[in-house]
Coordinates of C-alpha atoms in Angstrom, one line a residue:
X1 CA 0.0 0.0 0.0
X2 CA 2.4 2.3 -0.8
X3 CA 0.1 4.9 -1.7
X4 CA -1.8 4.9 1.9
X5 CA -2.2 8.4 3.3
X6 CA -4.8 8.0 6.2
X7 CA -5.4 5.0 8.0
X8 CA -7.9 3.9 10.9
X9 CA -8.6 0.8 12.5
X10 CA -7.4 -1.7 15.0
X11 CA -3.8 -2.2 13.9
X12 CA -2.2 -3.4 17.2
X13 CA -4.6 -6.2 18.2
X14 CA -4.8 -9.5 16.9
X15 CA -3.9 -13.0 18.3
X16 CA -2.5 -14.3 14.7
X17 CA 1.4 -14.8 13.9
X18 CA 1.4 -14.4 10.3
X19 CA 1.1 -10.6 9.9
X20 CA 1.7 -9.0 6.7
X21 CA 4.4 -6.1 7.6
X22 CA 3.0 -2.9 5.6
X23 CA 5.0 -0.7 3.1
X24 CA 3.2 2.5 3.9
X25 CA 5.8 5.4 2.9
X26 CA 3.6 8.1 2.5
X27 CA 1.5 7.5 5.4
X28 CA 1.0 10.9 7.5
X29 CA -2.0 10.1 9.5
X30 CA -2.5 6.8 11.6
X31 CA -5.4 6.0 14.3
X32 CA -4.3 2.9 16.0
X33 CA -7.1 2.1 18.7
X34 CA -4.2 -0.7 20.4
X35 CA -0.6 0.0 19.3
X36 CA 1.3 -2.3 21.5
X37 CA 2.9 -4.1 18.6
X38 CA 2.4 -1.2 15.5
X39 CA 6.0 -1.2 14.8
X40 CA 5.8 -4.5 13.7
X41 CA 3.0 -3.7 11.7
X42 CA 4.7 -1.2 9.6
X43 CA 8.0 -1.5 8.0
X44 CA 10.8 0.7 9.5
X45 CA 10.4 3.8 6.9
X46 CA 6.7 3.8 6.6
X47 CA 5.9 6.1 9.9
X48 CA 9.0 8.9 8.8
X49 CA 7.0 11.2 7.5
X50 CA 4.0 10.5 9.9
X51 CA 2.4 13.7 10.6
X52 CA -0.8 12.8 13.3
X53 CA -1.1 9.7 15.6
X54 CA -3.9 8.7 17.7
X55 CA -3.7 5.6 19.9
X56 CA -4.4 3.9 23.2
X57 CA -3.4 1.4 26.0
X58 CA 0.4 2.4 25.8
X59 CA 3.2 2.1 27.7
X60 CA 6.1 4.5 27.9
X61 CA 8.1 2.2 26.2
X62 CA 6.3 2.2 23.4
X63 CA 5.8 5.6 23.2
X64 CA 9.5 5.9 23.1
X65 CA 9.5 3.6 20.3
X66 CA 7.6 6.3 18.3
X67 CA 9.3 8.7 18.9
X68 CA 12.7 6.9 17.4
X69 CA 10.5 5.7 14.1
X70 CA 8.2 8.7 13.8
X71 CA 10.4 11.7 14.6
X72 CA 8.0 14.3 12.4
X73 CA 5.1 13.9 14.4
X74 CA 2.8 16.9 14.7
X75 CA -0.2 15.9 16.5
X76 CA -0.3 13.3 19.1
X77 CA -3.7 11.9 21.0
X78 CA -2.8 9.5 23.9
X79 CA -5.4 7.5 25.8
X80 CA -3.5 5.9 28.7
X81 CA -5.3 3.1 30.7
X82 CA -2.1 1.5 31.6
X83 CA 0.0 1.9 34.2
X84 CA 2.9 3.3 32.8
X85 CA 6.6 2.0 34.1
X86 CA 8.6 4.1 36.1
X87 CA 11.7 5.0 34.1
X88 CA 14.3 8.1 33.7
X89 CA 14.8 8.0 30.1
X90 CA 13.5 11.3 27.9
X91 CA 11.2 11.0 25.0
X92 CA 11.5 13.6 22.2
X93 CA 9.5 14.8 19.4
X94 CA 11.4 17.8 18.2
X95 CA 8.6 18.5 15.7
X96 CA 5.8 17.8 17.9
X97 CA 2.9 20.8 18.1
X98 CA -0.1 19.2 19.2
X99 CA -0.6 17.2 22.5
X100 CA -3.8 15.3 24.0
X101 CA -3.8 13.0 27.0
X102 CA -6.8 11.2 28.1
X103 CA -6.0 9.3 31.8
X104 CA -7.4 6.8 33.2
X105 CA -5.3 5.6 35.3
X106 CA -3.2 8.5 37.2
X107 CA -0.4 8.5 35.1
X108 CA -0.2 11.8 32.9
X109 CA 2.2 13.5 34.7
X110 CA 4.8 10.9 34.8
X111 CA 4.0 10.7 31.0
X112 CA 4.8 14.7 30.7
X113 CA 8.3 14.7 33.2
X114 CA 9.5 12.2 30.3
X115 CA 9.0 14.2 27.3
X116 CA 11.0 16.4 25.5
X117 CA 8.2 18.6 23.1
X118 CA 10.3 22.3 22.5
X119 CA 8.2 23.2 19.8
X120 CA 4.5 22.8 22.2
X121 CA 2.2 24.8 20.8
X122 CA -1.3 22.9 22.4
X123 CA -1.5 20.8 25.4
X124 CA -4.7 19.0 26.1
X125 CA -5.0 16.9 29.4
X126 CA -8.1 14.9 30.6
X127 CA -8.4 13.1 33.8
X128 CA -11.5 10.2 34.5
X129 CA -11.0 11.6 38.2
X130 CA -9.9 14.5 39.9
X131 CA -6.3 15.0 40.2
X132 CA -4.2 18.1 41.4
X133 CA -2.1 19.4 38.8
X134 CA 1.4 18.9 39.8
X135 CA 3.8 19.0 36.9
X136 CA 6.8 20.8 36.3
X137 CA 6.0 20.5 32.0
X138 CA 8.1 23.3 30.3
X139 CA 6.7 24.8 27.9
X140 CA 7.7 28.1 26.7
X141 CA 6.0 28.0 23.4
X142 CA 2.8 26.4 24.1
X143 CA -0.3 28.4 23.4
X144 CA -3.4 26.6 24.0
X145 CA -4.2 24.9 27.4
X146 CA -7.0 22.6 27.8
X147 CA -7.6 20.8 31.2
X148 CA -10.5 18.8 32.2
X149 CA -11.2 17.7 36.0
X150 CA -7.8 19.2 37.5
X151 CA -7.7 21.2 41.0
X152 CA -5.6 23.9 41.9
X153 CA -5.8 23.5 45.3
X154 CA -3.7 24.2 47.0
X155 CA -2.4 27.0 44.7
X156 CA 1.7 27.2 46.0
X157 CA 5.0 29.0 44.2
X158 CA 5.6 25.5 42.6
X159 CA 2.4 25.7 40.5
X160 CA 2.7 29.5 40.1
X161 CA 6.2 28.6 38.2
X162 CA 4.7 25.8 36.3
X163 CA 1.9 28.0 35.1
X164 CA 3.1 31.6 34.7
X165 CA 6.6 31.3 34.3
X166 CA 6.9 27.7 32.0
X167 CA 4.3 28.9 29.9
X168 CA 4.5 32.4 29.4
X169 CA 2.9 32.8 25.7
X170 CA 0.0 31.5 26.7
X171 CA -3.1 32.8 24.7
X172 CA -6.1 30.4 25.1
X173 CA -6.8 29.0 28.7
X174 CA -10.1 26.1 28.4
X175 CA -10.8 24.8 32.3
X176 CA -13.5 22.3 32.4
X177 CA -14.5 20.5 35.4
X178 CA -11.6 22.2 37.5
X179 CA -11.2 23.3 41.1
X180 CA -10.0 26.8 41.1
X181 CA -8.9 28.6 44.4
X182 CA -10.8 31.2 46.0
X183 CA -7.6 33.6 44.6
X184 CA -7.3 32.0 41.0
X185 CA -7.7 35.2 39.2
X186 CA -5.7 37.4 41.9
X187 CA -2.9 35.6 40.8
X188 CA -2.6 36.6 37.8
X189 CA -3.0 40.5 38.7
X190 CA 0.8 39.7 40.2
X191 CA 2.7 41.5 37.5
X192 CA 5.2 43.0 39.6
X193 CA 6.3 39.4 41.3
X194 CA 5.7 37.4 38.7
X195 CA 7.0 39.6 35.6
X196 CA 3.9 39.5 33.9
X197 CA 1.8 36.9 34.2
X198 CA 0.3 35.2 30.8
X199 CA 0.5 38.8 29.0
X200 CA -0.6 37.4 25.8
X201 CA -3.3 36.2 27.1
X202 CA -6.7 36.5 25.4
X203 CA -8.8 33.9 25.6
X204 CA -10.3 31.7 28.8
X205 CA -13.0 29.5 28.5
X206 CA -15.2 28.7 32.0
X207 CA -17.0 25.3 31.6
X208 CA -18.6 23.4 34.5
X209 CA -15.5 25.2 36.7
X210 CA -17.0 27.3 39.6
X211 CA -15.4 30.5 40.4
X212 CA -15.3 33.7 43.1
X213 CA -17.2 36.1 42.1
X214 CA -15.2 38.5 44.0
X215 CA -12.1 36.7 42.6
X216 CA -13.2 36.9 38.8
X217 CA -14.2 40.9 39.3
X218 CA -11.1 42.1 40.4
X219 CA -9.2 40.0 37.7
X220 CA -11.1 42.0 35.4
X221 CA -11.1 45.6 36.7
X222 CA -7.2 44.9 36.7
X223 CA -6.9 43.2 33.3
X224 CA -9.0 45.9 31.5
X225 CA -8.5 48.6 33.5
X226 CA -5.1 49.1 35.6
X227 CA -3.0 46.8 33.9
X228 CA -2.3 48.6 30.4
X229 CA 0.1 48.8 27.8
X230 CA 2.6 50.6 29.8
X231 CA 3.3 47.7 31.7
X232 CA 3.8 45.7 29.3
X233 CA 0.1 43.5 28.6
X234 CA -2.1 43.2 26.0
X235 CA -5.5 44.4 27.9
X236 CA -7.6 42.9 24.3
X237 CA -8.9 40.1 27.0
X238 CA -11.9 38.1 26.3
X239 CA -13.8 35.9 28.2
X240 CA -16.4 33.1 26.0
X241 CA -18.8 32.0 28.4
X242 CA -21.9 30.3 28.5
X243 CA -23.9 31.7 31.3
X244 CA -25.7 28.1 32.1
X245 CA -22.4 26.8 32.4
X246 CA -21.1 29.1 35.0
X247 CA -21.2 28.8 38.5
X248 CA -20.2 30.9 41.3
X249 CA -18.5 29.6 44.8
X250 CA -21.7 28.2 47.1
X251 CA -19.9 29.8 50.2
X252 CA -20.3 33.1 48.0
X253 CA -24.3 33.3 48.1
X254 CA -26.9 34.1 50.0
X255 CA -30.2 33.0 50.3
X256 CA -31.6 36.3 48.8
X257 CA -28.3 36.6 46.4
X258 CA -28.9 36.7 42.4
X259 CA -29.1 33.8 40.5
X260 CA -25.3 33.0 38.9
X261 CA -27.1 34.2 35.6
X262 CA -28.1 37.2 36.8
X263 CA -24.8 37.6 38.5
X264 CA -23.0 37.1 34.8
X265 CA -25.1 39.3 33.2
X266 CA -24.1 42.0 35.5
X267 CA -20.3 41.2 34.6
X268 CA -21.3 41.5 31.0
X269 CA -22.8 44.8 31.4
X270 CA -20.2 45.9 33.2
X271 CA -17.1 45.4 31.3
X272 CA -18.5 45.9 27.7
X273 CA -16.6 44.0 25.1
X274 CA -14.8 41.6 27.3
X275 CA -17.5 38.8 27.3
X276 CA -18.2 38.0 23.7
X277 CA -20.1 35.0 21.6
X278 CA -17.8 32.0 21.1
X279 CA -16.7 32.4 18.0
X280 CA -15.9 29.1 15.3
X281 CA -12.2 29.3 15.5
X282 CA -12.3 28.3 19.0
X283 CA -14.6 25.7 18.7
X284 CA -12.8 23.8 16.3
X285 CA -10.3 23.9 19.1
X286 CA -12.7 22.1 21.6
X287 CA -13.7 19.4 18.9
X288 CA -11.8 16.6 20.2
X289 CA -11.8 17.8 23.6

């Protein structure tokens, strides 16, 4: 098949011997629902020029293996629901934009503090359960940040490094599911300590995540208002939210307090411009999310 482009299917699975090794050279995008064996499925030049991969039920040492054969990776989806091997070696993909992890199993951050991804332009992480997030991923680069069912809690100096200093050109932030401290937002008013905290940020998507109300305000009285282009921030924040998904901290209310709908409204009548409709370019993002 030497003219195979695209392929999908359950490549790594099978209980017979007598597999036919493919000649695939021009293969750039490969779904492999169980990869334990896929480099035996493909002959040793067909996943060079492999562009996307999508796979699941992996073990670090496969995943190292993939890196060696398929060095031009672009886009990888990982579903882990192995337990992954301890180990100290580093896995590189010096081309590699594009990451997704789906756990299962608690082991995504032992998966990150093993690779090597300079050129990180989206990371995706999904947990089955809630984990904090505890990672000390570098990623100077990296652009688009999507994490589902994470807490931040507690919120130290560790994480603040990990966040706002390791990934300093961030622009989109998507929290789903999350646990955010009471002082979330606060922190990232700390432009003096922290030497400007996500300036290029633009974009932060709110989905099932509940917030301070308090906490959110001040954010944006700063980000709008206070913090301008004399120290050094872009101040064109938005914030895409969908009022029915937004909830505000339960030791926040009172019995004769506004609904959080109500609440939002008033944010979005008070900072004009800031909240607008979700536009298609950042949907696409979610797709696969």
């Amino acid at each position: 098949m030497p003219c195979l482009r695209r392929a999908h299917g359950d490549w790594g699975y099978t209980t017979s011997k007598s597999i036919i090794t493919l000649q695939t050279p021009n293969l750039i995008s490969l779904d492999a629902i169980w990869i334990h064996d896929i480099l035996g499925r493909f002959s040793p030049d067909s996943l060079h020029n492999l562009l996307e991969l999508r796979v699941k039920c992996i073990t670090l040492n496969t995943v190292l293996k993939v890196s060696r054969a398929a060095s031009n990776l672009r886009k990888i989806d990982l579903v882990l629901c192995l337990d992954l091997e301890k180990s100290s070696f580093s896995i590189c993909f010096p081309a590699l934009q594009s990451l997704s992890i789906h756990n299962r199993e608690g082991v995504i951050f032992p998966t990150l503090q093993c690779l090597q991804v300079p050129q990180i332009r989206r990371l995706s992480l999904r947990n089955s359960d809630y984990t904090r997030f505890n990672t000390n991923f570098d990623g100077p680069k990296l652009e688009i940040l999507q994490l589902n069912k994470f807490t931040f809690d507690p919120f130290d100096e560790a994480l603040e490094g990990v966040l706002f200093q390791s990934m300093s050109a961030l622009r989109f932030l998507y929290l789903k599911f999350c646990i955010l401290p009471t002082d979330f937002f606060r922190r990232l008013m700390q432009v003096d300590r922290m030497q400007h905290v996500w300036p290029k940020l633009e974009y932060i998507s709110l989905s099932r995540t509940s917030v301070s109300r308090d906490d959110l305000m001040s954010f944006l009285v700063s980000r709008t208002g206070v913090m301008d282009s004399d120290q050094g921030l872009d101040s064109s924040l938005h914030m895409y939210l969908d009022p029915a998904e937004i909830h505000f901290l339960e030791e926040e209310k009172m019995s004769d307090s506004p609904s959080d709908e109500d609440q939002l409204q008033h944010l979005m009548e008070a900072f004009p411009g800031v909240f607008l409709p979700v536009q298609k370019e950042f949907t696409d993002l979610e797709d696969d999310w």
